[in-house]
PDB file of C-alpha atoms in Angstrom:
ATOM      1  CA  UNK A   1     118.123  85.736 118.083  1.00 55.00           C
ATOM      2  CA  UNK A   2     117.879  86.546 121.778  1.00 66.00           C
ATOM      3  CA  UNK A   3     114.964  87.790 123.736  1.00 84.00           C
ATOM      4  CA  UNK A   4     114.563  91.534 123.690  1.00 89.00           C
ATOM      5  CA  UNK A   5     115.042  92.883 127.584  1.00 91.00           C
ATOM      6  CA  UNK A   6     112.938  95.183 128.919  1.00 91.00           C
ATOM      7  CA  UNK A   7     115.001  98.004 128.689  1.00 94.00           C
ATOM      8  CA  UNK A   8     115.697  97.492 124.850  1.00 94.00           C
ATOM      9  CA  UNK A   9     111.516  97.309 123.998  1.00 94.00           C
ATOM     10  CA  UNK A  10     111.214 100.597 125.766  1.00 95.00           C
ATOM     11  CA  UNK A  11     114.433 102.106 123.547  1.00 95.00           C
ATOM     12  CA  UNK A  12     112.571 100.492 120.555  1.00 95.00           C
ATOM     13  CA  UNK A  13     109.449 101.610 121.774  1.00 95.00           C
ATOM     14  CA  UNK A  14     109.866 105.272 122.208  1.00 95.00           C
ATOM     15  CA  UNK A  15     112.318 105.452 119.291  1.00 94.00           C
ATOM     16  CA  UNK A  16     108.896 104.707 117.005  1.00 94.00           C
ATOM     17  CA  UNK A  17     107.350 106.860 118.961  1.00 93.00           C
ATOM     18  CA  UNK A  18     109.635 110.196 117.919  1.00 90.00           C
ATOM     19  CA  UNK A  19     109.026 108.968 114.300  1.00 90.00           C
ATOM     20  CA  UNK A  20     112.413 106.866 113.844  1.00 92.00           C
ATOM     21  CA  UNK A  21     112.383 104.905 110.826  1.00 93.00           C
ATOM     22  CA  UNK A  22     112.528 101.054 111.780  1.00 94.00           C
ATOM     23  CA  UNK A  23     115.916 101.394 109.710  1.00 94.00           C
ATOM     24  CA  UNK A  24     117.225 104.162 111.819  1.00 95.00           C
ATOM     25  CA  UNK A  25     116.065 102.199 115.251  1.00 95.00           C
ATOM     26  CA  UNK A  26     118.051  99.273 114.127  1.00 95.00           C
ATOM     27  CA  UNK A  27     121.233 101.130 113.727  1.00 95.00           C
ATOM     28  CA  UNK A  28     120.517 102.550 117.361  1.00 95.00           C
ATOM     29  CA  UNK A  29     119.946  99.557 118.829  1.00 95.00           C
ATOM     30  CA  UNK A  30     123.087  97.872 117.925  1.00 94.00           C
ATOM     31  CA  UNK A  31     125.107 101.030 118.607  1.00 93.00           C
ATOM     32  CA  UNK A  32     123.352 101.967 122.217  1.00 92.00           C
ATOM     33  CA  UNK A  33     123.075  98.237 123.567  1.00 93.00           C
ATOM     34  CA  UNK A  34     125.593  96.135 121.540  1.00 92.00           C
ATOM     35  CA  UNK A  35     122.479  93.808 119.869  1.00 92.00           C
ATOM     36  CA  UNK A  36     121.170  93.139 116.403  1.00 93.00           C
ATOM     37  CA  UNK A  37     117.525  92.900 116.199  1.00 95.00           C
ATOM     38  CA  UNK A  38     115.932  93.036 112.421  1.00 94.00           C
ATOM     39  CA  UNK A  39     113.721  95.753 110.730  1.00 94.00           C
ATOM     40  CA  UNK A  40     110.756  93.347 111.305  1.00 94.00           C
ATOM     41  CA  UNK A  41     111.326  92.579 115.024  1.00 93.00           C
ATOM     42  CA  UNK A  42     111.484  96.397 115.142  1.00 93.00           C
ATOM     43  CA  UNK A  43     108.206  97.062 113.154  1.00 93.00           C
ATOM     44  CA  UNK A  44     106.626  94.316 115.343  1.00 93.00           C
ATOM     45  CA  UNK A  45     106.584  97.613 118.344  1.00 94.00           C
ATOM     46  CA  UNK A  46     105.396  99.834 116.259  1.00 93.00           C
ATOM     47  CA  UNK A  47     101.317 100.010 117.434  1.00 93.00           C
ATOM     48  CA  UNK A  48     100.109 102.680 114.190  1.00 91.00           C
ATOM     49  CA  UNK A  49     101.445  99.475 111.867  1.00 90.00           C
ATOM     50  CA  UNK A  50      99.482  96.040 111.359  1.00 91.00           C
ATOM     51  CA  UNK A  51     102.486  94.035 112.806  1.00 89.00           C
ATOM     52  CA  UNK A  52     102.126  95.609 115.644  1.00 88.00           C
ATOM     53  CA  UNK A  53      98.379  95.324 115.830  1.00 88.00           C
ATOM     54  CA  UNK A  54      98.829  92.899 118.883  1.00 90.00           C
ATOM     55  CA  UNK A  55     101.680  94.537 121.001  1.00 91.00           C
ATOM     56  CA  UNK A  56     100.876  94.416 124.480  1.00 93.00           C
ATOM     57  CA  UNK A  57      98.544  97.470 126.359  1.00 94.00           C
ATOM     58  CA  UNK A  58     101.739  98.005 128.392  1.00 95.00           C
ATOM     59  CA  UNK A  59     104.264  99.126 125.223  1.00 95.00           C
ATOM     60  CA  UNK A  60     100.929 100.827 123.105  1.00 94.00           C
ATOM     61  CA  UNK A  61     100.588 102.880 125.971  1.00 95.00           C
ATOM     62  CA  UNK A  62     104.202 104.029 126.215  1.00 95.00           C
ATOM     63  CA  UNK A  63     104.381 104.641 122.614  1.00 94.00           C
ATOM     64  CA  UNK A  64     101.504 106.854 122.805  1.00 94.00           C
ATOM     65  CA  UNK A  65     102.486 108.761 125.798  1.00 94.00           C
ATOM     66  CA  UNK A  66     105.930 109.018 124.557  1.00 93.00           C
ATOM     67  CA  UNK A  67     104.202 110.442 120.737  1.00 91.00           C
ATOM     68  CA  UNK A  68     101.899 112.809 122.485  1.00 91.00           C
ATOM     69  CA  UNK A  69     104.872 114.285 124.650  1.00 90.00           C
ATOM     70  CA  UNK A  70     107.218 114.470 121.695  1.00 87.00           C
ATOM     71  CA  UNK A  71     104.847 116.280 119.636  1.00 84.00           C
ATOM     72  CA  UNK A  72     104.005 118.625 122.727  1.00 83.00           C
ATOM     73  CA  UNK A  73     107.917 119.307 123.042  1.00 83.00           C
ATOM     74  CA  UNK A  74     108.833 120.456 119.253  1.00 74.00           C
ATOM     75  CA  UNK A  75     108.567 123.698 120.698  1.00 72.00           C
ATOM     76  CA  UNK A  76     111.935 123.435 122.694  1.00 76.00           C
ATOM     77  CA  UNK A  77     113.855 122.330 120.056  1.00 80.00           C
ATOM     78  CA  UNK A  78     115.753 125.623 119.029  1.00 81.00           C
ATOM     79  CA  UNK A  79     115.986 124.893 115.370  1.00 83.00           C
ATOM     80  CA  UNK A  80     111.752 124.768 115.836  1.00 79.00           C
ATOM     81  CA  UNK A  81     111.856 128.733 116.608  1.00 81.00           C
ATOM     82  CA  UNK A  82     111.619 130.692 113.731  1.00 84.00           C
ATOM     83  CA  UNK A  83     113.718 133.571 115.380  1.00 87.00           C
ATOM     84  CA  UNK A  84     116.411 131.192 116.242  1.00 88.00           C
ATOM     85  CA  UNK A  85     116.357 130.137 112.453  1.00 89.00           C
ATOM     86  CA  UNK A  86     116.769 133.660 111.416  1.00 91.00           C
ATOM     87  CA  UNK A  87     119.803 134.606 113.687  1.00 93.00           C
ATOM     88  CA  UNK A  88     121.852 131.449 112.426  1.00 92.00           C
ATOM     89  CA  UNK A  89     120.761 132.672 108.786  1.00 93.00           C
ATOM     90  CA  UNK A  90     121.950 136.000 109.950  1.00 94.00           C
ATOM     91  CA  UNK A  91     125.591 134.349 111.531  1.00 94.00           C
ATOM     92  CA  UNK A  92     126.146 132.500 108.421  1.00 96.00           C
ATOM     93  CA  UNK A  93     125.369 135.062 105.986  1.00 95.00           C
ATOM     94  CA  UNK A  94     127.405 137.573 107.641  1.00 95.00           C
ATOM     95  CA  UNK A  95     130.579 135.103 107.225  1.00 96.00           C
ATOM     96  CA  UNK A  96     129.989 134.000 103.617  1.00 96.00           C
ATOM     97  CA  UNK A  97     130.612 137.931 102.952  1.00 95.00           C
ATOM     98  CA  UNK A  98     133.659 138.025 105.189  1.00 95.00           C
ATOM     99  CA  UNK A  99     134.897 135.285 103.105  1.00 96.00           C
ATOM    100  CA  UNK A 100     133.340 136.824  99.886  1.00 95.00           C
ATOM    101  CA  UNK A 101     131.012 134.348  99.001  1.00 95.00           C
ATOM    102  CA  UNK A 102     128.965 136.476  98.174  1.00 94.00           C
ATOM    103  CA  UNK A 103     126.832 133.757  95.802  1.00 95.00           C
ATOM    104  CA  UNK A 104     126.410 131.567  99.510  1.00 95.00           C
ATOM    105  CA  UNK A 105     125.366 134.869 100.643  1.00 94.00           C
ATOM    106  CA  UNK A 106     122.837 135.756  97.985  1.00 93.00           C
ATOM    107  CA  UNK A 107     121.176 132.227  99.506  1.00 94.00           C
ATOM    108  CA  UNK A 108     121.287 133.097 102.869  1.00 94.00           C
ATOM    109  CA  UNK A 109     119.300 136.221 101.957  1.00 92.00           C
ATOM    110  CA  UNK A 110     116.925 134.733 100.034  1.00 92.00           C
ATOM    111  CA  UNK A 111     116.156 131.836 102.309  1.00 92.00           C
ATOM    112  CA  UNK A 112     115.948 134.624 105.249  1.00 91.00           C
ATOM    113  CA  UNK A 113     113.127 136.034 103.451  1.00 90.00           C
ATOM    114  CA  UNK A 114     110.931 133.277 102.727  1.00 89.00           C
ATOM    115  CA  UNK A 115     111.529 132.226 106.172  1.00 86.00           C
ATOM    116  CA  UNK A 116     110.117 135.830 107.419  1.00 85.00           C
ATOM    117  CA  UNK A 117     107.410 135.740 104.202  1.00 80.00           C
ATOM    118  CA  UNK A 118     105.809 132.867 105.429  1.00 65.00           C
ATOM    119  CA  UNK A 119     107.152 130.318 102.799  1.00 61.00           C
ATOM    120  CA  UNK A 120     107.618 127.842 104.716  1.00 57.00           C
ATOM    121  CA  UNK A 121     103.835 127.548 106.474  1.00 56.00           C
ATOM    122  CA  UNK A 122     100.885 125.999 105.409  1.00 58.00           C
ATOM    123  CA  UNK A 123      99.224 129.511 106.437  1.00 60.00           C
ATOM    124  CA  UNK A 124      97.757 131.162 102.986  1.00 59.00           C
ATOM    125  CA  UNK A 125      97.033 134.589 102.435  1.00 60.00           C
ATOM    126  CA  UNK A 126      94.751 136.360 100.768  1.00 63.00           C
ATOM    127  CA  UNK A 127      94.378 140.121  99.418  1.00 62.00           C
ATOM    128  CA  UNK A 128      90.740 141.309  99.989  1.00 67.00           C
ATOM    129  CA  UNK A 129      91.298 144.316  97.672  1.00 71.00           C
ATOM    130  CA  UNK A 130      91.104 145.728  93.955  1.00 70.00           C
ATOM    131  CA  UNK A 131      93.698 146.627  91.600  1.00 73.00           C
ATOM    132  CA  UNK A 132      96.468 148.884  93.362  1.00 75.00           C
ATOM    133  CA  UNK A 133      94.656 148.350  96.715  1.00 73.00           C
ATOM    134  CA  UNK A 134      91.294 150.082  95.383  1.00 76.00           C
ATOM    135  CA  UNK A 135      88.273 148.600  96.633  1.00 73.00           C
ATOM    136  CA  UNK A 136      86.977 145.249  95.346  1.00 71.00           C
ATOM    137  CA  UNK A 137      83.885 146.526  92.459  1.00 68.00           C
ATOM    138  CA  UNK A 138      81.048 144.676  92.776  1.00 66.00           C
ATOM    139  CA  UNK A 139      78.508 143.423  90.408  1.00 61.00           C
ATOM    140  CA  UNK A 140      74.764 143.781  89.757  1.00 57.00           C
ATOM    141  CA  UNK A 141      73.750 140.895  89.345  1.00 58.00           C
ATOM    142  CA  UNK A 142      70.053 140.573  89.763  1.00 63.00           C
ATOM    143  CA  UNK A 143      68.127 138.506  87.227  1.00 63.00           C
ATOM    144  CA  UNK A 144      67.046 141.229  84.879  1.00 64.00           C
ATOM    145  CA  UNK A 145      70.739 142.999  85.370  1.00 65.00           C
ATOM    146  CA  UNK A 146      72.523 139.520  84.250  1.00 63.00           C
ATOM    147  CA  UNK A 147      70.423 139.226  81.523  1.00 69.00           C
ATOM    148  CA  UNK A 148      71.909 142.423  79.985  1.00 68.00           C
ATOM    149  CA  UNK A 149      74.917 141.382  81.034  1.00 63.00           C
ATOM    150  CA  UNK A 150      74.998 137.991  79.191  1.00 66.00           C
ATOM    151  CA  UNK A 151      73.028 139.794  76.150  1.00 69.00           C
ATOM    152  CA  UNK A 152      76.165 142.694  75.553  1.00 66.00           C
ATOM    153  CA  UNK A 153      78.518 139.705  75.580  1.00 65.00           C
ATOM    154  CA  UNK A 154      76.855 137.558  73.313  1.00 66.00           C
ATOM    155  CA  UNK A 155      76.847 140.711  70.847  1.00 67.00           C
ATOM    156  CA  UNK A 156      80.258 141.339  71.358  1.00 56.00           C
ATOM    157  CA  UNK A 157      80.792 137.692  70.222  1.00 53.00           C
TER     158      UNK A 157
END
């Protein structure tokens, strides 16, 4: 197998960087620049796996500059945006009715929702009240007070 140029580490390179599988960088590779390069020649640029533990300073910090910028530029990727999410949910539901799919529709909908109910975030929340939004009771639970406590169950038991 040929030497890699230049030009193809740096494809390879910042490929890894965006999270390409080694798999998927292959493919590119021999579609972009014409040359076959294996899985393992590809892994061997990869600096976050242990053959790649002694790529060069030069490609490590490439990869990491390109990984820090791609992470920093999710947010201007459209599909990213949760309202841009919503209005294509919105366009496609809209035209399963017109064509009376109305069971297409019924999943639009629904994934519309947990889209705007938080479904898809690893954000949790929480209801700090009661029953039917009354205030949480609290408990008296001092030493002599649990005692009792404890004492009515076991009686109960």
């Amino acid at each position: 197998m040929p030497a890699l140029s230049p030009d193809i580490k740096t494809f390879i390179v910042q490929q890894l960087a965006c999270f390409d599988t080694p798999t998927q960088v292959v493919d590119a590779v021999k579609s972009e620049y014409g040359q076959a390069v294996s899985r393992q020649v590809v892994e061997g640029h990869d600096p976050t796996k242990k053959a790649g533990q002694k790529l060069a300073k030069r490609w490590v910090d490439l990869f990491n500059e390109t990984r820090e910028r791609f992470k920093t530029e999710t947010a201007d990727i459209p599909i990213a945006n949760k309202a841009y999410r919503l209005r294509a949910l919105h366009r496609m539901a809209v035209r399963a009715e017109s064509i009376k799919n109305m069971a297409l529709a019924a999943q639009l909908m629904e994934q519309a929702a947990k889209e705007t109910g938080g479904a898809y975030t690893n954000k949790q929340q929480l209801e700090h009240s009661g029953p039917n939004g009354a205030p949480i009771q609290s408990a008296d639970m001092t030493p002599g007070r649990f005692r009792d406590v404890a004492r009515g169950l076991m009686e109960d038991v």
